[in-house]
């Protein structure tokens, strides 16, 4: 069921829900969902070579914006699977979509998005997505 809900997501990470992720209302705090998105985004970046690109050229990703739609509250104990995929590619940015699936509920707990901008860390400004990275994104 979980894999069906995350069909079309080339990167999926599993994360256990920690007791300390819950807040005073006894559900996972809203900010933690963004950490889940971040974990999937980093795994995606590694898969397409963005981290190696930054180490070699100084060009790498920077988060331009992000958002989340909460579907159901998560609680401990649970495990979530988080999917990440790219849905749009521009000259200097790409848009990612995320989905968080609760193993306990077998449902999508949240959906999100993020705009990732290519950034020249040496020059301190945005830059075009390198062709090799663009091809890896489009091949996913």
PDB file of C-alpha atoms in Angstrom:
ATOM      1  CA  UNK A   1       0.000   0.000   0.000  1.00  0.00           C
ATOM      2  CA  UNK A   2       2.765   2.475   0.927  1.00  0.00           C
ATOM      3  CA  UNK A   3       4.597   1.919  -2.339  1.00  0.00           C
ATOM      4  CA  UNK A   4       1.364   2.490  -4.243  1.00  0.00           C
ATOM      5  CA  UNK A   5       0.891   5.838  -2.481  1.00  0.00           C
ATOM      6  CA  UNK A   6       4.451   6.825  -3.390  1.00  0.00           C
ATOM      7  CA  UNK A   7       4.374   5.589  -6.965  1.00  0.00           C
ATOM      8  CA  UNK A   8       6.239   8.038  -9.190  1.00  0.00           C
ATOM      9  CA  UNK A   9       8.610   9.193  -6.449  1.00  0.00           C
ATOM     10  CA  UNK A  10      12.158   8.148  -7.440  1.00  0.00           C
ATOM     11  CA  UNK A  11      13.525   8.727  -3.946  1.00  0.00           C
ATOM     12  CA  UNK A  12      11.849   7.328  -0.817  1.00  0.00           C
ATOM     13  CA  UNK A  13      13.316   7.452   2.676  1.00  0.00           C
ATOM     14  CA  UNK A  14      11.962   5.776   5.812  1.00  0.00           C
ATOM     15  CA  UNK A  15      12.073   7.700   9.064  1.00  0.00           C
ATOM     16  CA  UNK A  16      10.920   6.509  12.489  1.00  0.00           C
ATOM     17  CA  UNK A  17       8.714   8.975  14.341  1.00  0.00           C
ATOM     18  CA  UNK A  18      10.544   9.935  17.539  1.00  0.00           C
ATOM     19  CA  UNK A  19       8.773  10.516  20.842  1.00  0.00           C
ATOM     20  CA  UNK A  20      10.511  13.895  21.054  1.00  0.00           C
ATOM     21  CA  UNK A  21       8.964  14.981  17.728  1.00  0.00           C
ATOM     22  CA  UNK A  22       5.582  15.353  19.421  1.00  0.00           C
ATOM     23  CA  UNK A  23       4.444  18.621  20.965  1.00  0.00           C
ATOM     24  CA  UNK A  24       2.125  19.580  23.825  1.00  0.00           C
ATOM     25  CA  UNK A  25      -0.884  18.596  21.698  1.00  0.00           C
ATOM     26  CA  UNK A  26       0.402  14.993  21.539  1.00  0.00           C
ATOM     27  CA  UNK A  27       1.070  14.887  17.803  1.00  0.00           C
ATOM     28  CA  UNK A  28       4.170  15.483  15.700  1.00  0.00           C
ATOM     29  CA  UNK A  29       4.939  19.198  15.629  1.00  0.00           C
ATOM     30  CA  UNK A  30       4.357  20.889  12.276  1.00  0.00           C
ATOM     31  CA  UNK A  31       8.025  21.880  11.921  1.00  0.00           C
ATOM     32  CA  UNK A  32       9.122  18.228  11.998  1.00  0.00           C
ATOM     33  CA  UNK A  33       7.342  17.596   8.691  1.00  0.00           C
ATOM     34  CA  UNK A  34       9.806  20.025   7.097  1.00  0.00           C
ATOM     35  CA  UNK A  35      12.693  17.971   8.516  1.00  0.00           C
ATOM     36  CA  UNK A  36      11.144  14.897   6.916  1.00  0.00           C
ATOM     37  CA  UNK A  37      10.982  16.793   3.589  1.00  0.00           C
ATOM     38  CA  UNK A  38      14.598  17.861   4.074  1.00  0.00           C
ATOM     39  CA  UNK A  39      15.748  14.266   4.586  1.00  0.00           C
ATOM     40  CA  UNK A  40      14.104  13.216   1.317  1.00  0.00           C
ATOM     41  CA  UNK A  41      15.427  16.311  -0.489  1.00  0.00           C
ATOM     42  CA  UNK A  42      19.000  15.582   0.638  1.00  0.00           C
ATOM     43  CA  UNK A  43      18.701  11.932  -0.473  1.00  0.00           C
ATOM     44  CA  UNK A  44      17.417  13.160  -3.844  1.00  0.00           C
ATOM     45  CA  UNK A  45      20.286  15.672  -4.127  1.00  0.00           C
ATOM     46  CA  UNK A  46      22.843  12.952  -3.415  1.00  0.00           C
ATOM     47  CA  UNK A  47      21.212  10.672  -6.007  1.00  0.00           C
ATOM     48  CA  UNK A  48      21.435  13.279  -8.792  1.00  0.00           C
ATOM     49  CA  UNK A  49      24.971  14.345  -7.843  1.00  0.00           C
ATOM     50  CA  UNK A  50      24.257  17.785  -6.404  1.00  0.00           C
ATOM     51  CA  UNK A  51      26.502  17.304  -3.369  1.00  0.00           C
ATOM     52  CA  UNK A  52      29.420  16.116  -5.487  1.00  0.00           C
ATOM     53  CA  UNK A  53      28.817  19.074  -7.819  1.00  0.00           C
ATOM     54  CA  UNK A  54      29.047  21.519  -4.913  1.00  0.00           C
ATOM     55  CA  UNK A  55      32.264  19.970  -3.647  1.00  0.00           C
ATOM     56  CA  UNK A  56      33.845  20.069  -7.123  1.00  0.00           C
ATOM     57  CA  UNK A  57      32.540  23.374  -8.529  1.00  0.00           C
ATOM     58  CA  UNK A  58      31.038  25.400  -5.696  1.00  0.00           C
ATOM     59  CA  UNK A  59      27.617  25.173  -7.389  1.00  0.00           C
ATOM     60  CA  UNK A  60      24.897  23.665  -5.271  1.00  0.00           C
ATOM     61  CA  UNK A  61      21.287  23.834  -4.122  1.00  0.00           C
ATOM     62  CA  UNK A  62      19.698  26.386  -1.851  1.00  0.00           C
ATOM     63  CA  UNK A  63      16.075  26.250  -0.729  1.00  0.00           C
ATOM     64  CA  UNK A  64      14.124  29.159  -2.207  1.00  0.00           C
ATOM     65  CA  UNK A  65      10.710  28.363  -0.742  1.00  0.00           C
ATOM     66  CA  UNK A  66       8.782  25.494   0.772  1.00  0.00           C
ATOM     67  CA  UNK A  67       5.263  24.627   1.855  1.00  0.00           C
ATOM     68  CA  UNK A  68       3.199  21.870   3.418  1.00  0.00           C
ATOM     69  CA  UNK A  69      -0.410  20.651   3.395  1.00  0.00           C
ATOM     70  CA  UNK A  70      -1.158  18.592   6.495  1.00  0.00           C
ATOM     71  CA  UNK A  71      -3.579  15.713   5.923  1.00  0.00           C
ATOM     72  CA  UNK A  72      -3.543  13.831   9.238  1.00  0.00           C
ATOM     73  CA  UNK A  73      -1.672  14.108  12.534  1.00  0.00           C
ATOM     74  CA  UNK A  74       1.258  11.783  13.147  1.00  0.00           C
ATOM     75  CA  UNK A  75       1.979  10.326  16.566  1.00  0.00           C
ATOM     76  CA  UNK A  76       4.538   8.094  18.202  1.00  0.00           C
ATOM     77  CA  UNK A  77       4.998   5.199  17.562  1.00  0.00           C
ATOM     78  CA  UNK A  78       4.984   5.250  13.777  1.00  0.00           C
ATOM     79  CA  UNK A  79       7.314   5.179  10.816  1.00  0.00           C
ATOM     80  CA  UNK A  80       6.926   7.390   7.785  1.00  0.00           C
ATOM     81  CA  UNK A  81       8.036   6.931   4.203  1.00  0.00           C
ATOM     82  CA  UNK A  82       8.843  10.210   2.504  1.00  0.00           C
ATOM     83  CA  UNK A  83       8.905  10.493  -1.266  1.00  0.00           C
ATOM     84  CA  UNK A  84      10.651  13.209  -3.273  1.00  0.00           C
ATOM     85  CA  UNK A  85      10.373  14.018  -6.964  1.00  0.00           C
ATOM     86  CA  UNK A  86      10.908  16.916  -9.339  1.00  0.00           C
ATOM     87  CA  UNK A  87       7.876  18.273 -11.161  1.00  0.00           C
ATOM     88  CA  UNK A  88       9.273  21.335 -12.951  1.00  0.00           C
ATOM     89  CA  UNK A  89      12.727  22.441 -14.122  1.00  0.00           C
ATOM     90  CA  UNK A  90      13.658  26.014 -14.999  1.00  0.00           C
ATOM     91  CA  UNK A  91      16.937  27.642 -16.005  1.00  0.00           C
ATOM     92  CA  UNK A  92      18.216  28.164 -12.472  1.00  0.00           C
ATOM     93  CA  UNK A  93      15.687  26.271 -10.302  1.00  0.00           C
ATOM     94  CA  UNK A  94      13.543  23.200 -10.008  1.00  0.00           C
ATOM     95  CA  UNK A  95      10.385  22.433  -8.070  1.00  0.00           C
ATOM     96  CA  UNK A  96      10.123  19.347  -5.899  1.00  0.00           C
ATOM     97  CA  UNK A  97       7.074  17.608  -4.494  1.00  0.00           C
ATOM     98  CA  UNK A  98       7.087  15.537  -1.319  1.00  0.00           C
ATOM     99  CA  UNK A  99       4.640  13.079   0.204  1.00  0.00           C
ATOM    100  CA  UNK A 100       4.784  11.699   3.749  1.00  0.00           C
ATOM    101  CA  UNK A 101       3.030   8.362   4.262  1.00  0.00           C
ATOM    102  CA  UNK A 102       2.216   7.000   7.716  1.00  0.00           C
ATOM    103  CA  UNK A 103       2.905   3.279   8.050  1.00  0.00           C
ATOM    104  CA  UNK A 104       0.461   3.064  10.947  1.00  0.00           C
ATOM    105  CA  UNK A 105      -2.429   4.656   9.042  1.00  0.00           C
ATOM    106  CA  UNK A 106      -1.419   3.572   5.512  1.00  0.00           C
ATOM    107  CA  UNK A 107      -2.347   7.071   4.325  1.00  0.00           C
ATOM    108  CA  UNK A 108      -0.679  10.250   3.168  1.00  0.00           C
ATOM    109  CA  UNK A 109      -0.090  12.390   6.258  1.00  0.00           C
ATOM    110  CA  UNK A 110       1.236  15.444   4.409  1.00  0.00           C
ATOM    111  CA  UNK A 111       2.196  16.749   0.996  1.00  0.00           C
ATOM    112  CA  UNK A 112       4.660  19.505   0.331  1.00  0.00           C
ATOM    113  CA  UNK A 113       6.715  21.307  -2.216  1.00  0.00           C
ATOM    114  CA  UNK A 114       9.940  23.207  -2.440  1.00  0.00           C
ATOM    115  CA  UNK A 115      11.695  25.402  -4.959  1.00  0.00           C
ATOM    116  CA  UNK A 116      15.381  24.563  -5.162  1.00  0.00           C
ATOM    117  CA  UNK A 117      17.609  27.259  -6.651  1.00  0.00           C
ATOM    118  CA  UNK A 118      21.092  26.560  -8.039  1.00  0.00           C
ATOM    119  CA  UNK A 119      23.522  28.749  -6.181  1.00  0.00           C
ATOM    120  CA  UNK A 120      27.170  29.616  -6.778  1.00  0.00           C
ATOM    121  CA  UNK A 121      28.538  29.477  -3.244  1.00  0.00           C
ATOM    122  CA  UNK A 122      31.889  30.987  -4.332  1.00  0.00           C
ATOM    123  CA  UNK A 123      30.282  34.004  -6.015  1.00  0.00           C
ATOM    124  CA  UNK A 124      27.305  34.294  -3.660  1.00  0.00           C
ATOM    125  CA  UNK A 125      24.619  34.367  -6.362  1.00  0.00           C
ATOM    126  CA  UNK A 126      22.196  32.111  -8.210  1.00  0.00           C
ATOM    127  CA  UNK A 127      23.350  30.392 -11.372  1.00  0.00           C
ATOM    128  CA  UNK A 128      22.096  28.117 -14.133  1.00  0.00           C
ATOM    129  CA  UNK A 129      21.606  24.423 -13.411  1.00  0.00           C
ATOM    130  CA  UNK A 130      24.635  22.589 -14.863  1.00  0.00           C
ATOM    131  CA  UNK A 131      23.726  20.450 -17.902  1.00  0.00           C
ATOM    132  CA  UNK A 132      24.791  17.176 -16.245  1.00  0.00           C
ATOM    133  CA  UNK A 133      22.555  17.866 -13.213  1.00  0.00           C
ATOM    134  CA  UNK A 134      19.661  18.949 -15.443  1.00  0.00           C
ATOM    135  CA  UNK A 135      19.909  15.676 -17.376  1.00  0.00           C
ATOM    136  CA  UNK A 136      19.857  13.615 -14.147  1.00  0.00           C
ATOM    137  CA  UNK A 137      16.804  15.527 -12.935  1.00  0.00           C
ATOM    138  CA  UNK A 138      14.974  15.050 -16.230  1.00  0.00           C
ATOM    139  CA  UNK A 139      15.887  11.323 -16.316  1.00  0.00           C
ATOM    140  CA  UNK A 140      14.115  10.742 -12.983  1.00  0.00           C
TER     141      UNK A 140
END
